[in-house]
């Protein structure tokens, strides 16, 4: 069954534009690029790459990038915008790569879109080399627990943000503009248990604040828990005696 991304591909491409939306431009790109640079990676897999914007940013530094995404229209757009890049129309649950193929695996706002997260994190870990990094930007679980209500306006005109049923994993159809896609809410503990269960080690955690944009957007982002960035390292193999 479709999760809406193929049908929403055109709307997503125009939402993201060349520079990315508010969240990417003013909140997430900076820490994601900083961590990617610190990893000293040469080869990168971007899981759920969409139309390939983050691959293009990394590729501009000389990194060798591969992007995967099950939405064929997004992969077609990525190839068109970056003909020298490697892109593949597959999901994260079964990655067509050898073990330990990449120095860095990125999941930039895609974990909330992946139905079988356990398989996907297992696959991302498998294709990561020992000593490599899994870099994640994701919707904060406190935010996804607001689906599908989110912000609501009271009779007196004040806005509040409803978080409910936090511990219940679920998928909801959410929409903004012309987009309509399925997102998964999972408590933060579910993500942590899967990442720790794959023996990954947390090296960095942040809930980055906005560093620019208009005052109204900044205020909304500062009021609710929106995003998190995590950098996990795959331990090096124990050296044989
Ligand atoms: C919010 S978009 C993020 C796109 C891109 N990473 C970015 O930040 O601009 C989520 C992406 O996850 C992709 N996605 C959905 N299901 C997936 C799956 N099973 N495996 C990998 N990616 C998936 C969608 O097609 C979509 O491109």
Tab-separated table of C-alpha atoms and ligand atoms in Angstrom:
chain	number	residue	atom	x	y	z
A	1	UNK	CA	0.000	0.000	0.000
A	2	UNK	CA	1.241	3.484	-0.835
A	3	UNK	CA	2.457	5.735	1.970
A	4	UNK	CA	1.646	8.805	-0.123
A	5	UNK	CA	5.199	9.822	-1.062
A	6	UNK	CA	4.953	8.854	-4.738
A	7	UNK	CA	1.655	10.746	-5.088
A	8	UNK	CA	3.070	13.737	-3.166
A	9	UNK	CA	6.398	13.832	-5.021
A	10	UNK	CA	5.700	16.970	-7.075
A	11	UNK	CA	4.403	18.849	-4.043
A	12	UNK	CA	7.466	17.769	-2.025
A	13	UNK	CA	9.868	18.924	-4.738
A	14	UNK	CA	8.311	22.386	-4.769
A	15	UNK	CA	8.133	22.550	-0.935
A	16	UNK	CA	11.829	21.794	-0.623
A	17	UNK	CA	12.939	24.015	-3.498
A	18	UNK	CA	16.650	24.560	-3.992
A	19	UNK	CA	17.619	25.613	-0.475
A	20	UNK	CA	15.257	23.464	1.601
A	21	UNK	CA	12.295	24.425	3.773
A	22	UNK	CA	12.534	26.441	7.009
A	23	UNK	CA	13.427	23.368	9.102
A	24	UNK	CA	16.289	22.386	6.837
A	25	UNK	CA	17.655	25.887	6.168
A	26	UNK	CA	17.403	27.290	9.674
A	27	UNK	CA	17.439	24.282	12.006
A	28	UNK	CA	18.792	21.005	10.660
A	29	UNK	CA	21.269	21.525	7.809
A	30	UNK	CA	23.856	23.190	10.020
A	31	UNK	CA	24.211	20.403	12.640
A	32	UNK	CA	23.822	17.681	9.989
A	33	UNK	CA	26.585	19.168	7.834
A	34	UNK	CA	28.798	19.765	10.895
A	35	UNK	CA	28.482	16.142	11.982
A	36	UNK	CA	29.000	14.821	8.432
A	37	UNK	CA	32.186	16.885	8.182
A	38	UNK	CA	33.443	15.660	11.579
A	39	UNK	CA	32.915	12.032	10.540
A	40	UNK	CA	35.610	12.469	7.843
A	41	UNK	CA	33.570	10.124	5.650
A	42	UNK	CA	34.385	9.610	1.994
A	43	UNK	CA	31.430	7.415	1.069
A	44	UNK	CA	27.864	8.206	2.146
A	45	UNK	CA	24.500	6.474	1.876
A	46	UNK	CA	21.485	8.800	2.265
A	47	UNK	CA	18.467	6.685	3.250
A	48	UNK	CA	15.168	8.267	2.209
A	49	UNK	CA	17.059	10.849	0.155
A	50	UNK	CA	13.925	12.350	-1.433
A	51	UNK	CA	14.914	14.500	-4.405
A	52	UNK	CA	18.548	14.319	-3.340
A	53	UNK	CA	19.261	17.763	-1.881
A	54	UNK	CA	21.473	16.477	0.967
A	55	UNK	CA	23.392	14.181	-1.399
A	56	UNK	CA	24.083	17.193	-3.605
A	57	UNK	CA	25.344	19.219	-0.636
A	58	UNK	CA	27.730	16.441	0.423
A	59	UNK	CA	28.768	15.711	-3.123
A	60	UNK	CA	29.780	19.373	-3.532
A	61	UNK	CA	32.450	18.683	-0.875
A	62	UNK	CA	33.781	15.764	-2.915
A	63	UNK	CA	32.075	12.960	-0.988
A	64	UNK	CA	30.892	9.935	-2.978
A	65	UNK	CA	27.151	9.763	-2.353
A	66	UNK	CA	24.467	7.150	-2.914
A	67	UNK	CA	20.826	8.016	-2.292
A	68	UNK	CA	17.994	5.533	-1.903
A	69	UNK	CA	14.272	6.203	-1.743
A	70	UNK	CA	11.277	4.038	-2.660
A	71	UNK	CA	9.445	6.955	-4.362
A	72	UNK	CA	10.473	6.575	-8.012
A	73	UNK	CA	9.479	10.120	-8.972
A	74	UNK	CA	11.787	11.516	-6.287
A	75	UNK	CA	14.654	9.319	-7.465
A	76	UNK	CA	14.022	10.404	-11.056
A	77	UNK	CA	14.241	14.051	-9.952
A	78	UNK	CA	17.407	13.354	-7.942
A	79	UNK	CA	19.081	11.795	-10.993
A	80	UNK	CA	18.005	14.713	-13.167
A	81	UNK	CA	19.433	17.284	-10.706
A	82	UNK	CA	22.629	15.304	-10.048
A	83	UNK	CA	23.408	13.083	-13.076
A	84	UNK	CA	26.805	12.058	-11.710
A	85	UNK	CA	25.250	10.880	-8.408
A	86	UNK	CA	24.210	7.312	-7.619
A	87	UNK	CA	20.495	6.905	-6.841
A	88	UNK	CA	18.414	3.801	-6.372
A	89	UNK	CA	14.617	3.401	-5.997
A	90	UNK	CA	14.440	0.994	-3.050
A	91	UNK	CA	13.269	1.097	0.565
A	92	UNK	CA	15.499	1.025	3.629
A	93	UNK	CA	14.253	-2.381	4.758
A	94	UNK	CA	16.329	-4.301	2.187
A	95	UNK	CA	19.395	-2.417	1.011
A	96	UNK	CA	21.114	-3.717	-2.159
A	97	UNK	CA	24.649	-3.131	-0.831
A	98	UNK	CA	27.408	-5.291	0.603
A	99	UNK	CA	28.121	-5.302	4.329
A	100	UNK	CA	30.302	-2.372	5.464
A	101	UNK	CA	30.001	-0.457	2.161
A	102	UNK	CA	29.761	3.104	3.560
A	103	UNK	CA	31.660	5.375	5.970
A	104	UNK	CA	28.528	7.344	6.779
A	105	UNK	CA	24.829	6.473	6.621
A	106	UNK	CA	22.380	9.394	6.830
A	107	UNK	CA	18.682	9.277	7.659
A	108	UNK	CA	17.558	12.877	7.244
A	109	UNK	CA	13.935	13.095	8.391
A	110	UNK	CA	13.118	9.684	6.958
A	111	UNK	CA	12.844	7.351	9.991
A	112	UNK	CA	9.305	8.609	10.687
A	113	UNK	CA	8.359	7.526	7.151
A	114	UNK	CA	9.686	3.972	7.303
A	115	UNK	CA	7.133	1.283	8.171
A	116	UNK	CA	9.539	-1.447	9.339
A	117	UNK	CA	11.997	0.523	11.429
A	118	UNK	CA	13.622	-2.527	13.031
A	119	UNK	CA	14.585	-3.954	9.641
A	120	UNK	CA	15.704	-0.561	8.363
A	121	UNK	CA	18.015	0.172	11.300
A	122	UNK	CA	19.422	-3.361	11.021
A	123	UNK	CA	20.143	-2.768	7.327
A	124	UNK	CA	21.649	0.684	7.863
A	125	UNK	CA	23.960	-0.786	10.504
A	126	UNK	CA	24.914	-3.728	8.270
A	127	UNK	CA	26.024	-1.546	5.348
A	128	UNK	CA	27.973	0.812	7.641
A	129	UNK	CA	31.672	0.069	8.072
A	130	UNK	CA	33.053	-0.494	11.560
A	131	UNK	CA	34.021	2.887	12.974
A	132	UNK	CA	31.516	4.567	10.612
A	133	UNK	CA	28.635	6.827	11.679
A	134	UNK	CA	24.850	6.703	11.400
A	135	UNK	CA	23.665	10.311	11.353
A	136	UNK	CA	19.995	10.911	12.066
A	137	UNK	CA	17.732	13.937	11.922
A	138	UNK	CA	14.222	13.049	12.932
A	139	UNK	CA	10.944	14.494	14.070
A	140	UNK	CA	11.039	14.511	17.854
A	141	UNK	CA	8.782	11.768	19.256
A	142	UNK	CA	7.053	14.350	21.460
A	143	UNK	CA	6.095	16.114	18.241
A	144	UNK	CA	4.890	13.026	16.383
A	145	UNK	CA	2.740	12.196	19.449
A	146	UNK	CA	0.709	15.241	18.468
A	147	UNK	CA	-0.401	13.617	15.203
A	148	UNK	CA	-2.956	14.136	13.830
A	149	UNK	CA	-4.093	17.158	15.907
A	150	UNK	CA	-0.937	19.225	16.437
A	151	UNK	CA	-1.578	22.897	17.047
A	152	UNK	CA	-5.119	23.863	18.011
A	153	UNK	CA	-6.767	27.176	18.647
A	154	UNK	CA	-8.866	27.785	21.731
A	155	UNK	CA	-11.974	29.996	21.708
A	156	UNK	CA	-9.959	32.873	23.185
A	157	UNK	CA	-7.590	32.732	20.169
A	158	UNK	CA	-4.618	31.227	22.035
A	159	UNK	CA	-2.781	28.288	20.441
A	160	UNK	CA	-1.667	25.161	22.200
A	161	UNK	CA	-0.027	21.966	21.049
A	162	UNK	CA	-1.649	18.671	21.945
A	163	UNK	CA	0.562	15.687	22.812
A	164	UNK	CA	-1.401	12.545	23.576
A	165	UNK	CA	-1.110	8.739	23.581
A	166	UNK	CA	2.662	9.140	23.660
A	167	UNK	CA	3.468	5.490	24.336
A	168	UNK	CA	1.191	4.159	21.556
A	169	UNK	CA	3.046	3.434	18.318
A	170	UNK	CA	0.837	4.301	15.385
A	171	UNK	CA	0.761	5.643	11.865
A	172	UNK	CA	-1.246	8.687	10.874
A	173	UNK	CA	-1.914	10.361	7.560
A	174	UNK	CA	-0.735	13.927	7.802
A	175	UNK	CA	-1.067	16.725	5.281
A	176	UNK	CA	0.349	20.150	4.614
A	177	UNK	CA	-0.157	22.073	1.382
A	178	UNK	CA	-0.686	19.523	-1.395
A	179	UNK	CA	1.158	16.813	0.505
A	180	UNK	CA	-0.509	13.849	2.126
A	181	UNK	CA	1.762	11.175	3.563
A	182	UNK	CA	1.797	8.493	6.214
A	183	UNK	CA	4.028	9.098	9.258
A	184	UNK	CA	4.843	6.743	12.099
A	185	UNK	CA	4.799	7.895	15.683
A	186	UNK	CA	7.100	5.893	17.949
A	187	UNK	CA	8.186	6.836	21.469
A	188	UNK	CA	11.804	7.892	21.737
A	189	UNK	CA	12.461	4.690	23.701
A	190	UNK	CA	11.612	2.600	20.609
A	191	UNK	CA	14.265	4.370	18.532
A	192	UNK	CA	16.843	4.150	21.321
A	193	UNK	CA	16.194	0.441	21.942
A	194	UNK	CA	16.675	-0.373	18.239
A	195	UNK	CA	19.847	1.684	17.891
A	196	UNK	CA	21.357	0.326	21.121
A	197	UNK	CA	20.190	-3.181	20.145
A	198	UNK	CA	22.367	-2.901	17.015
A	199	UNK	CA	25.343	-2.137	19.285
A	200	UNK	CA	25.625	1.436	18.067
A	201	UNK	CA	27.173	4.015	20.397
A	202	UNK	CA	25.683	7.478	20.783
A	203	UNK	CA	28.316	10.168	20.103
A	204	UNK	CA	26.135	13.271	19.775
A	205	UNK	CA	22.592	14.341	20.618
A	206	UNK	CA	20.922	17.691	20.098
A	207	UNK	CA	17.523	19.329	19.850
A	208	UNK	CA	18.747	22.170	17.643
A	209	UNK	CA	17.073	25.580	17.910
A	210	UNK	CA	16.457	27.747	14.839
A	211	UNK	CA	19.335	30.061	13.969
A	212	UNK	CA	17.432	32.264	11.510
A	213	UNK	CA	14.147	32.764	9.702
A	214	UNK	CA	11.219	34.990	10.536
A	215	UNK	CA	10.204	35.744	14.127
A	216	UNK	CA	6.860	33.934	13.950
A	217	UNK	CA	8.415	30.692	12.705
A	218	UNK	CA	11.164	30.917	15.308
A	219	UNK	CA	8.568	31.373	18.057
A	220	UNK	CA	6.609	28.281	16.923
A	221	UNK	CA	9.784	26.187	16.809
A	222	UNK	CA	10.863	27.322	20.257
A	223	UNK	CA	7.503	26.462	21.825
A	224	UNK	CA	7.319	22.773	20.968
A	225	UNK	CA	9.851	19.913	20.787
A	226	UNK	CA	10.348	19.669	17.027
A	227	UNK	CA	13.538	17.904	15.920
A	228	UNK	CA	16.454	15.922	17.160
A	229	UNK	CA	19.844	15.134	15.689
A	230	UNK	CA	21.793	12.039	16.733
A	231	UNK	CA	25.165	10.714	15.638
A	232	UNK	CA	25.761	7.005	16.362
A	233	UNK	CA	29.043	5.179	15.817
A	234	UNK	CA	29.395	1.538	14.825
A	235	UNK	CA	32.170	0.173	17.054
A	236	UNK	CA	35.330	-1.064	15.415
A	237	UNK	CA	35.733	-4.818	15.277
A	238	UNK	CA	37.709	-6.184	18.233
A	239	UNK	CA	41.287	-6.745	17.063
A	240	UNK	CA	42.097	-10.469	16.871
A	241	UNK	CA	44.724	-11.611	19.391
B	1	LIG	C1	10.380	13.913	4.842
B	1	LIG	S1	11.044	13.153	3.395
B	1	LIG	C2	12.779	13.510	3.610
B	1	LIG	C3	13.528	13.535	2.320
B	1	LIG	C4	14.994	13.997	2.437
B	1	LIG	N1	15.764	13.124	3.298
B	1	LIG	C5	15.052	15.414	2.930
B	1	LIG	O1	15.339	15.634	4.103
B	1	LIG	O2	14.744	16.323	2.144
B	1	LIG	C6	10.955	11.421	3.815
B	1	LIG	C7	11.443	10.497	2.713
B	1	LIG	O3	11.423	9.149	3.210
B	1	LIG	C8	11.112	8.326	2.115
B	1	LIG	N2	10.662	6.988	2.532
B	1	LIG	C9	9.399	6.539	2.690
B	1	LIG	N3	9.401	5.223	2.984
B	1	LIG	C10	10.691	4.832	3.005
B	1	LIG	C11	11.340	3.574	3.197
B	1	LIG	N4	10.642	2.472	3.464
B	1	LIG	N5	12.676	3.536	3.110
B	1	LIG	C12	13.394	4.661	2.850
B	1	LIG	N6	12.826	5.863	2.652
B	1	LIG	C13	11.499	5.947	2.717
B	1	LIG	C14	10.038	9.108	1.377
B	1	LIG	O4	9.828	8.638	0.056
B	1	LIG	C15	10.596	10.525	1.471
B	1	LIG	O5	11.395	10.838	0.365
